[in-house]
PDB file of C-alpha atoms in Angstrom:
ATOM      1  CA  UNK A  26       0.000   0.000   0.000  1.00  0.00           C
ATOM      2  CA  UNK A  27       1.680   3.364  -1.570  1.00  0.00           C
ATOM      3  CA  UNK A  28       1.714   6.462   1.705  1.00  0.00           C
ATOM      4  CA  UNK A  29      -1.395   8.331   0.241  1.00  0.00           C
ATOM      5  CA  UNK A  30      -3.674   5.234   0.172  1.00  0.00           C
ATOM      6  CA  UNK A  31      -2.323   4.168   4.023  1.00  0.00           C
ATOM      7  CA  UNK A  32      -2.754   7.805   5.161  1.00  0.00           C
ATOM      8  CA  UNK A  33      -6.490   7.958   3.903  1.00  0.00           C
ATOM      9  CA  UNK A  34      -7.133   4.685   5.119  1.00  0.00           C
ATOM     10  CA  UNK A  35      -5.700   5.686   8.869  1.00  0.00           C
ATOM     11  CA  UNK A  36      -7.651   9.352   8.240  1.00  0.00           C
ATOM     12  CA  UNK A  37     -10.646   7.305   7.588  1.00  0.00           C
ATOM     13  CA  UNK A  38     -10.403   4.733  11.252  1.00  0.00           C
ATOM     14  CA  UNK A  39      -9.952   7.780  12.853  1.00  0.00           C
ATOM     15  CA  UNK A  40     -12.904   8.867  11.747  1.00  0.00           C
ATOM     16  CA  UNK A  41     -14.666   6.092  12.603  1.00  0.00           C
ATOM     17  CA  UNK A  42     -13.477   5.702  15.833  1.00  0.00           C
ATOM     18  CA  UNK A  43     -13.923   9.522  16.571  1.00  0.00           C
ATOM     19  CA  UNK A  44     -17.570   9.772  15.021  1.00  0.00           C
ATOM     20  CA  UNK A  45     -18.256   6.112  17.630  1.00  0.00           C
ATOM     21  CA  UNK A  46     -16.823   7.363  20.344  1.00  0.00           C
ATOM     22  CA  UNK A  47     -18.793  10.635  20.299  1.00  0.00           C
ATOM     23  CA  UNK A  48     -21.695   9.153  19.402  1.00  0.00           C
ATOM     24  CA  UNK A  49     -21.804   7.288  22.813  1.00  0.00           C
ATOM     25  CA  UNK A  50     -20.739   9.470  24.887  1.00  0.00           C
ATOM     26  CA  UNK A  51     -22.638  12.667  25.191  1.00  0.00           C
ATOM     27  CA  UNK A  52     -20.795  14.112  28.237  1.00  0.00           C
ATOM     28  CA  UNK A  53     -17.574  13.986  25.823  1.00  0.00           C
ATOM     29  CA  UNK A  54     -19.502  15.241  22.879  1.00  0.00           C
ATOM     30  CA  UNK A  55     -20.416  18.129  25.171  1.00  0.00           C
ATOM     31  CA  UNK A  56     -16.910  19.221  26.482  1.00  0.00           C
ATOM     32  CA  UNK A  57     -15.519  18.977  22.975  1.00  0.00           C
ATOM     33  CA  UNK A  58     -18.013  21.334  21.588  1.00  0.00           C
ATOM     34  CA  UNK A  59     -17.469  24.112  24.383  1.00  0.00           C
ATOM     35  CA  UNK A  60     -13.771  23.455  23.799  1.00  0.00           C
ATOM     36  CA  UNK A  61     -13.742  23.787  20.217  1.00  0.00           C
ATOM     37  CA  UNK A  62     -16.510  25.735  18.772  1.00  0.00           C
ATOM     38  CA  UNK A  63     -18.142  28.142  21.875  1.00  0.00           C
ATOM     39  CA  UNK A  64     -19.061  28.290  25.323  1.00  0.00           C
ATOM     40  CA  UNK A  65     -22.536  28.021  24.187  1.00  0.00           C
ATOM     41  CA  UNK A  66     -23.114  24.533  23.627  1.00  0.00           C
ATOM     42  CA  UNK A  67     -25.116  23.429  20.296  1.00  0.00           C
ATOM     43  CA  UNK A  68     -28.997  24.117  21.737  1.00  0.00           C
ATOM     44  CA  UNK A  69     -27.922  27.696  23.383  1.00  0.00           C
ATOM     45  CA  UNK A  70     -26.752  28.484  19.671  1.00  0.00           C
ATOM     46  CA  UNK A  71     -29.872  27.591  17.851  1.00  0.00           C
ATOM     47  CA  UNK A  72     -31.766  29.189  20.596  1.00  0.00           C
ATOM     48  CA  UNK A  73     -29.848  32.231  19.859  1.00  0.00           C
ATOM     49  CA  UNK A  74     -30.596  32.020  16.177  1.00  0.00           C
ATOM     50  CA  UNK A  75     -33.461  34.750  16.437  1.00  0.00           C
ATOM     51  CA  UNK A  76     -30.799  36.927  17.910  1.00  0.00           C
ATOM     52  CA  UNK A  77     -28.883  35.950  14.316  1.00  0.00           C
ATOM     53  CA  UNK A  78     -32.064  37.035  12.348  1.00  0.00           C
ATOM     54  CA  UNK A  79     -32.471  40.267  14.476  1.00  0.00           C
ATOM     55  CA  UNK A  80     -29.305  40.963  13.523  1.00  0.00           C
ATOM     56  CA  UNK A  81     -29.200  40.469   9.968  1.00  0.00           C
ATOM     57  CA  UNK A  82     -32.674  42.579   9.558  1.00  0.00           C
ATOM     58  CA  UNK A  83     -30.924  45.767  11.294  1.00  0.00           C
ATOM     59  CA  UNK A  84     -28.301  45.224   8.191  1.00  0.00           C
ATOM     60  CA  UNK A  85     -31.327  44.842   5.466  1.00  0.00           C
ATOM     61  CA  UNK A  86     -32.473  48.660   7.275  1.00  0.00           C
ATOM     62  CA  UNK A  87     -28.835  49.682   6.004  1.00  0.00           C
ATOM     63  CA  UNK A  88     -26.959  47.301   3.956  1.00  0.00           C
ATOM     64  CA  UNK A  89     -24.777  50.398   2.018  1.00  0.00           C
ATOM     65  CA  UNK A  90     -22.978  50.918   5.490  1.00  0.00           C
ATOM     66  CA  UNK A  91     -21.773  47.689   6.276  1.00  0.00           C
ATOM     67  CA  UNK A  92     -19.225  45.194   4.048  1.00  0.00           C
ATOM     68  CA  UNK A  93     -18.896  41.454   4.546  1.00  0.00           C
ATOM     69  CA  UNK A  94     -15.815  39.165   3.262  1.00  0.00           C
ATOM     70  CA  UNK A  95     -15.787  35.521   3.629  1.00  0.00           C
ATOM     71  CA  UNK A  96     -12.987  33.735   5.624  1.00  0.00           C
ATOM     72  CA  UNK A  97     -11.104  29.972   5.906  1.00  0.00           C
ATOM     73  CA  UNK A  98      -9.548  28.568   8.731  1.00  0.00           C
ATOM     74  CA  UNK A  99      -8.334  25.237  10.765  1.00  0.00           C
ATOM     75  CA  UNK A 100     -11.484  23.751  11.783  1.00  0.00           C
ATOM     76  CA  UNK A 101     -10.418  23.261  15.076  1.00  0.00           C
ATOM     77  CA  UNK A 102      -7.354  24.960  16.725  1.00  0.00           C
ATOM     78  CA  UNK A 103      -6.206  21.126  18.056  1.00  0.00           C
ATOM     79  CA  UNK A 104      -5.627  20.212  14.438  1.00  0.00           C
ATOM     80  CA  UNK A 105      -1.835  19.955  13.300  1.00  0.00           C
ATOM     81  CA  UNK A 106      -3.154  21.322   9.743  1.00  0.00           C
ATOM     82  CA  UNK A 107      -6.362  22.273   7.791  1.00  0.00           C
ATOM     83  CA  UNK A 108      -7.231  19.588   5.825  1.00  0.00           C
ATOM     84  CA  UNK A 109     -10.510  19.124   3.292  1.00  0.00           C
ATOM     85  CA  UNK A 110     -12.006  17.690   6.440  1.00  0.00           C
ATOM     86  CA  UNK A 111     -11.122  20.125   9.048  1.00  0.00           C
ATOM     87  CA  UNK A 112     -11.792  23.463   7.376  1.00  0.00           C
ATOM     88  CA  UNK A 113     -14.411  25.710   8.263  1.00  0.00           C
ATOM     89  CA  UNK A 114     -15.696  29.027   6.556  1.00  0.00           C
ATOM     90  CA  UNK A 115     -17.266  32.243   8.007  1.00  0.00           C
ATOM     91  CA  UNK A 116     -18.780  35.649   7.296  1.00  0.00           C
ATOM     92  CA  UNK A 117     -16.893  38.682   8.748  1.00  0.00           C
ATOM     93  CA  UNK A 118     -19.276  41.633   8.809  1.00  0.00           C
ATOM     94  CA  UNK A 119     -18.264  44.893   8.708  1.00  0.00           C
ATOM     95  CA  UNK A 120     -20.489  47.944   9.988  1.00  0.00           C
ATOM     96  CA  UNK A 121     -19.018  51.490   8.708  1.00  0.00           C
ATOM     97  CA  UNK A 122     -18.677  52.376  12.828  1.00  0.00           C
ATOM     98  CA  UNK A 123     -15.720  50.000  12.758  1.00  0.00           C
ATOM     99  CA  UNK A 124     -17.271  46.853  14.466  1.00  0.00           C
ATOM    100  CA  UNK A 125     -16.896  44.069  13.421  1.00  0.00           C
ATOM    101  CA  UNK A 126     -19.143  40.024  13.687  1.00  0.00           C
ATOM    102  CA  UNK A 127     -18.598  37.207  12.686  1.00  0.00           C
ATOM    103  CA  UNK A 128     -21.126  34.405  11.129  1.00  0.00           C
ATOM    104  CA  UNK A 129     -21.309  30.955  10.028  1.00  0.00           C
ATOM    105  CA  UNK A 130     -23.658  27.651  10.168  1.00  0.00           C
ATOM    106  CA  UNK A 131     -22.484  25.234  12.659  1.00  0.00           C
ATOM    107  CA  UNK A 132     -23.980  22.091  13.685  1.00  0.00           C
ATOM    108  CA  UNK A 133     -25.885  22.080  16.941  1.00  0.00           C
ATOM    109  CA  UNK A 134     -24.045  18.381  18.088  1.00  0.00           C
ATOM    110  CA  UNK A 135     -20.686  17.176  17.307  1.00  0.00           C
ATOM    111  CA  UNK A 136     -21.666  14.392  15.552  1.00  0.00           C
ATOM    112  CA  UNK A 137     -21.563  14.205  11.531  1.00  0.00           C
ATOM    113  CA  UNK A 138     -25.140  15.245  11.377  1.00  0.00           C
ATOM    114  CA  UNK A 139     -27.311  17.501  13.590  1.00  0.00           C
ATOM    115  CA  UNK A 140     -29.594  19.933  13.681  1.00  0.00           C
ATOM    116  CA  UNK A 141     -27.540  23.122  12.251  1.00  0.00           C
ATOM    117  CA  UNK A 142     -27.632  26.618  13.264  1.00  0.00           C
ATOM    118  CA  UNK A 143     -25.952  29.936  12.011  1.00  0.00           C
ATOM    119  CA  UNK A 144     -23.962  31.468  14.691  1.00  0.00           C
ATOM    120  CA  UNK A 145     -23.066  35.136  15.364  1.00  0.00           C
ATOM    121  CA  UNK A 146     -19.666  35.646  17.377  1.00  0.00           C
ATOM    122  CA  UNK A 147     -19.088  31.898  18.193  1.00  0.00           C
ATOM    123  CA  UNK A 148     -15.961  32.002  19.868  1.00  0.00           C
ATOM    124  CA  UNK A 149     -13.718  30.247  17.634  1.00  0.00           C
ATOM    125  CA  UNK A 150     -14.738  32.527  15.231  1.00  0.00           C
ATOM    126  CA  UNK A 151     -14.467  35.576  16.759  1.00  0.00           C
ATOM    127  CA  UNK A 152     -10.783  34.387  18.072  1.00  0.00           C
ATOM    128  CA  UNK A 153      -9.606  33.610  14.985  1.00  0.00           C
ATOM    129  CA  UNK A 154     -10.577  36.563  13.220  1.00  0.00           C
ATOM    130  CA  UNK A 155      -9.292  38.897  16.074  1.00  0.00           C
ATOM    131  CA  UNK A 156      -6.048  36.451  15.979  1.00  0.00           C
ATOM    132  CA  UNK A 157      -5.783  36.660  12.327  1.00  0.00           C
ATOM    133  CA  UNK A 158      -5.955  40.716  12.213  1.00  0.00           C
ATOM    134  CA  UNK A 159      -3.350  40.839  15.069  1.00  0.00           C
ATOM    135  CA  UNK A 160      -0.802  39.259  13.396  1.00  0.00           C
ATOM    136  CA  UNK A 161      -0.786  36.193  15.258  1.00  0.00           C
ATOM    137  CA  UNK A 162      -2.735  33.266  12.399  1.00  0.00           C
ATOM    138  CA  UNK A 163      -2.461  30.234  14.591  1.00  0.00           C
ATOM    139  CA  UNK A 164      -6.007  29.420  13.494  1.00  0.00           C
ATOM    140  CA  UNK A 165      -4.123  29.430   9.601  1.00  0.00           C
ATOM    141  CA  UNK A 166      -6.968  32.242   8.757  1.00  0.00           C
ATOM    142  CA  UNK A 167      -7.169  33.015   4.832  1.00  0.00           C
ATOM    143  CA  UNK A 168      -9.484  35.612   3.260  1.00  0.00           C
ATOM    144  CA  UNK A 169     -11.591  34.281   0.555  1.00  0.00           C
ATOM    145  CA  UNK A 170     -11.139  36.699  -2.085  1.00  0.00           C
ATOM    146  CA  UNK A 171     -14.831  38.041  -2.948  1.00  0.00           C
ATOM    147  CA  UNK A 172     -16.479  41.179  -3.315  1.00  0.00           C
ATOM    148  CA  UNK A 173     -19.870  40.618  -1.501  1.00  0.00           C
ATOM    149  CA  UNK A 174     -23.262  41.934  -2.401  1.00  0.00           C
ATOM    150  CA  UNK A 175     -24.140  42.909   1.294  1.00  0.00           C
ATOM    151  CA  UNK A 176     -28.270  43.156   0.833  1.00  0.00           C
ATOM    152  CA  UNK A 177     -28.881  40.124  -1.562  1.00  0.00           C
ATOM    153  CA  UNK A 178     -26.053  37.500   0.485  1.00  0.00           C
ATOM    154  CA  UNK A 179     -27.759  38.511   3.564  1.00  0.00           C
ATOM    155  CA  UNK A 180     -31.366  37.610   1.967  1.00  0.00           C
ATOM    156  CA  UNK A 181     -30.115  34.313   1.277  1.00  0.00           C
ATOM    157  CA  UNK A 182     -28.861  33.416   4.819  1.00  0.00           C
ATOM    158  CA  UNK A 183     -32.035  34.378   6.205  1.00  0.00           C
ATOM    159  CA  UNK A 184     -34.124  32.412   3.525  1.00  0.00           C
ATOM    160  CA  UNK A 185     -31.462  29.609   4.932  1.00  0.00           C
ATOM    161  CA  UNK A 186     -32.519  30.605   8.322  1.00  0.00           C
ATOM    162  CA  UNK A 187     -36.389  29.784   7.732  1.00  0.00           C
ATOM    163  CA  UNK A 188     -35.547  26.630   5.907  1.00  0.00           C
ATOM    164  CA  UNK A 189     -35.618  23.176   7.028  1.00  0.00           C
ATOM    165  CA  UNK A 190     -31.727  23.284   6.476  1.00  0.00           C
ATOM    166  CA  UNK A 191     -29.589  20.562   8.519  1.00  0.00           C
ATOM    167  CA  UNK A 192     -26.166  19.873   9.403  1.00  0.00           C
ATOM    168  CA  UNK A 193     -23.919  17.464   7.416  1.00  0.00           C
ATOM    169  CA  UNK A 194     -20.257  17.244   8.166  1.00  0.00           C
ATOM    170  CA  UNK A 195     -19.249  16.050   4.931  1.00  0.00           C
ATOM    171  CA  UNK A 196     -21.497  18.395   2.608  1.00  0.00           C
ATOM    172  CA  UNK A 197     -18.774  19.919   0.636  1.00  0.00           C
ATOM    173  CA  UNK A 198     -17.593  16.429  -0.371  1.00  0.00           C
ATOM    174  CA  UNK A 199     -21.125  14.653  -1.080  1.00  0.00           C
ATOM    175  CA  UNK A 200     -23.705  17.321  -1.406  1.00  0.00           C
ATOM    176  CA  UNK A 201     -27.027  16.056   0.318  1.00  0.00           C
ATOM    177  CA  UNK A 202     -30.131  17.476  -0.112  1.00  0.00           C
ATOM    178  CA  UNK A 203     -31.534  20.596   2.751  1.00  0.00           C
ATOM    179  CA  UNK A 204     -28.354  19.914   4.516  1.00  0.00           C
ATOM    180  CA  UNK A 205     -25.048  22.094   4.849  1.00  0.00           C
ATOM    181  CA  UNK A 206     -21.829  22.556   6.629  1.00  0.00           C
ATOM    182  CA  UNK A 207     -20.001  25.805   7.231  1.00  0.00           C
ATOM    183  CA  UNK A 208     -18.679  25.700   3.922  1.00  0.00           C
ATOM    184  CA  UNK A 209     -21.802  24.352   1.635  1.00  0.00           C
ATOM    185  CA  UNK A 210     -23.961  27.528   3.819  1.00  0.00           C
ATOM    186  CA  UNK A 211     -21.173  30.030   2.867  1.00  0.00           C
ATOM    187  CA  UNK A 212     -20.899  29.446  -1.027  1.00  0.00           C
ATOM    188  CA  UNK A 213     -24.672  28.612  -1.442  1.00  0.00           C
ATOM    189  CA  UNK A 214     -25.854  32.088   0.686  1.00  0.00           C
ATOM    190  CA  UNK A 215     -22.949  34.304  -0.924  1.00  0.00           C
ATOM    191  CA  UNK A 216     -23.732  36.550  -3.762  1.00  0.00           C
ATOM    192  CA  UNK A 217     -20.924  38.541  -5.337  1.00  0.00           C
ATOM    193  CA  UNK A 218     -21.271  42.245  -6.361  1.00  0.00           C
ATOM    194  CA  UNK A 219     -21.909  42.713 -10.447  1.00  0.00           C
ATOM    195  CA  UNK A 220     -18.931  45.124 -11.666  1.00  0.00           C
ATOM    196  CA  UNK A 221     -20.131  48.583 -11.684  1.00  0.00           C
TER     197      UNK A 221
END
């Protein structure tokens, strides 16, 4: 067995094993979410999705004064390197008084499918953002280059909002039907910006 096919092989036990061993212990499952996504575990999130929608109408009120570019980082801070696997993708919003959110669909479990939930400010996030523009990328940030159409991208996340939209780990690799990851929600919700 050549290195490429014995790495994807040992990728794919550890998945196994990873995606069994959280999948009986919810304790674990727990910890590991408030470790590695936000101190809100996966039901305080979607509970504070009408907080998200709140939000996202005061931008529809204005959408000329606020700017929103779409980021890639580690998908987990643990992880030695980003991988197809372990990447995740979020919003930064921009408001013209120099704040700044972040936003992106998470699932509400770690498990590879769960209830999903868009997310303003999770904490990994946030961090890696704030890590990123300070200089210090140990969450291997990169900015994916897009000029945004602020009023029409935010439509779409909302219409994703109302949906019956799930959570499926592996949706950028095998696209499933009303379900999404952080990266399937980002490039399905984004609309770029027509050239003047």
């Amino acid at each position: 067995m050549n290195y490429i096919a014995h790495k994807k092989v040992n990728s794919l036990i550890l998945l196994s094993l990873l995606n069994l061993f959280l999948s009986s212990c919810s304790a674990i499952k727990a910890g590991l979410y408030l470790s590695s996504i936000d101190s809100n575990d996966g039901g305080k999130i979607l509970e504070k999705e009408s907080d998200v929608k709140s939000f996202l109408e005061r931008i529809l009120e204005y959408p000329e004064e606020y700017t929103m570019h779409v980021f890639s980082r580690k998908g987990i801070i643990y992880s030695i390197k980003r991988t197809k696997l372990l990447t995740h993708m979020y919003y930064v919003i921009n408001s013209n008084d120099g704040k700044f959110h972040t936003l992106s669909f998470y699932g509400t479990d770690m498990t590879f499918r769960s209830q999903g939930a868009w997310a303003l400010d999770a904490e990994s996030d946030f961090g890696s953002y704030t890590h990123f523009i300070g200089k210090e990328n140990i969450w291997d940030v990169e900015e994916v280059e897009k000029t945004i159409d602020v009023e029409h991208t935010v439509l779409n996340i909302s219409k994703k909002i109302e949906s019956d939209t799930t959570y499926y780990y592996r949706d950028h690799i095998r696209n499933r039907p009303k379900m999404d990851n952080c990266i399937t929600a980002v490039l399905e919700t984004l609309i770029e910006k027509l050239s003047d």
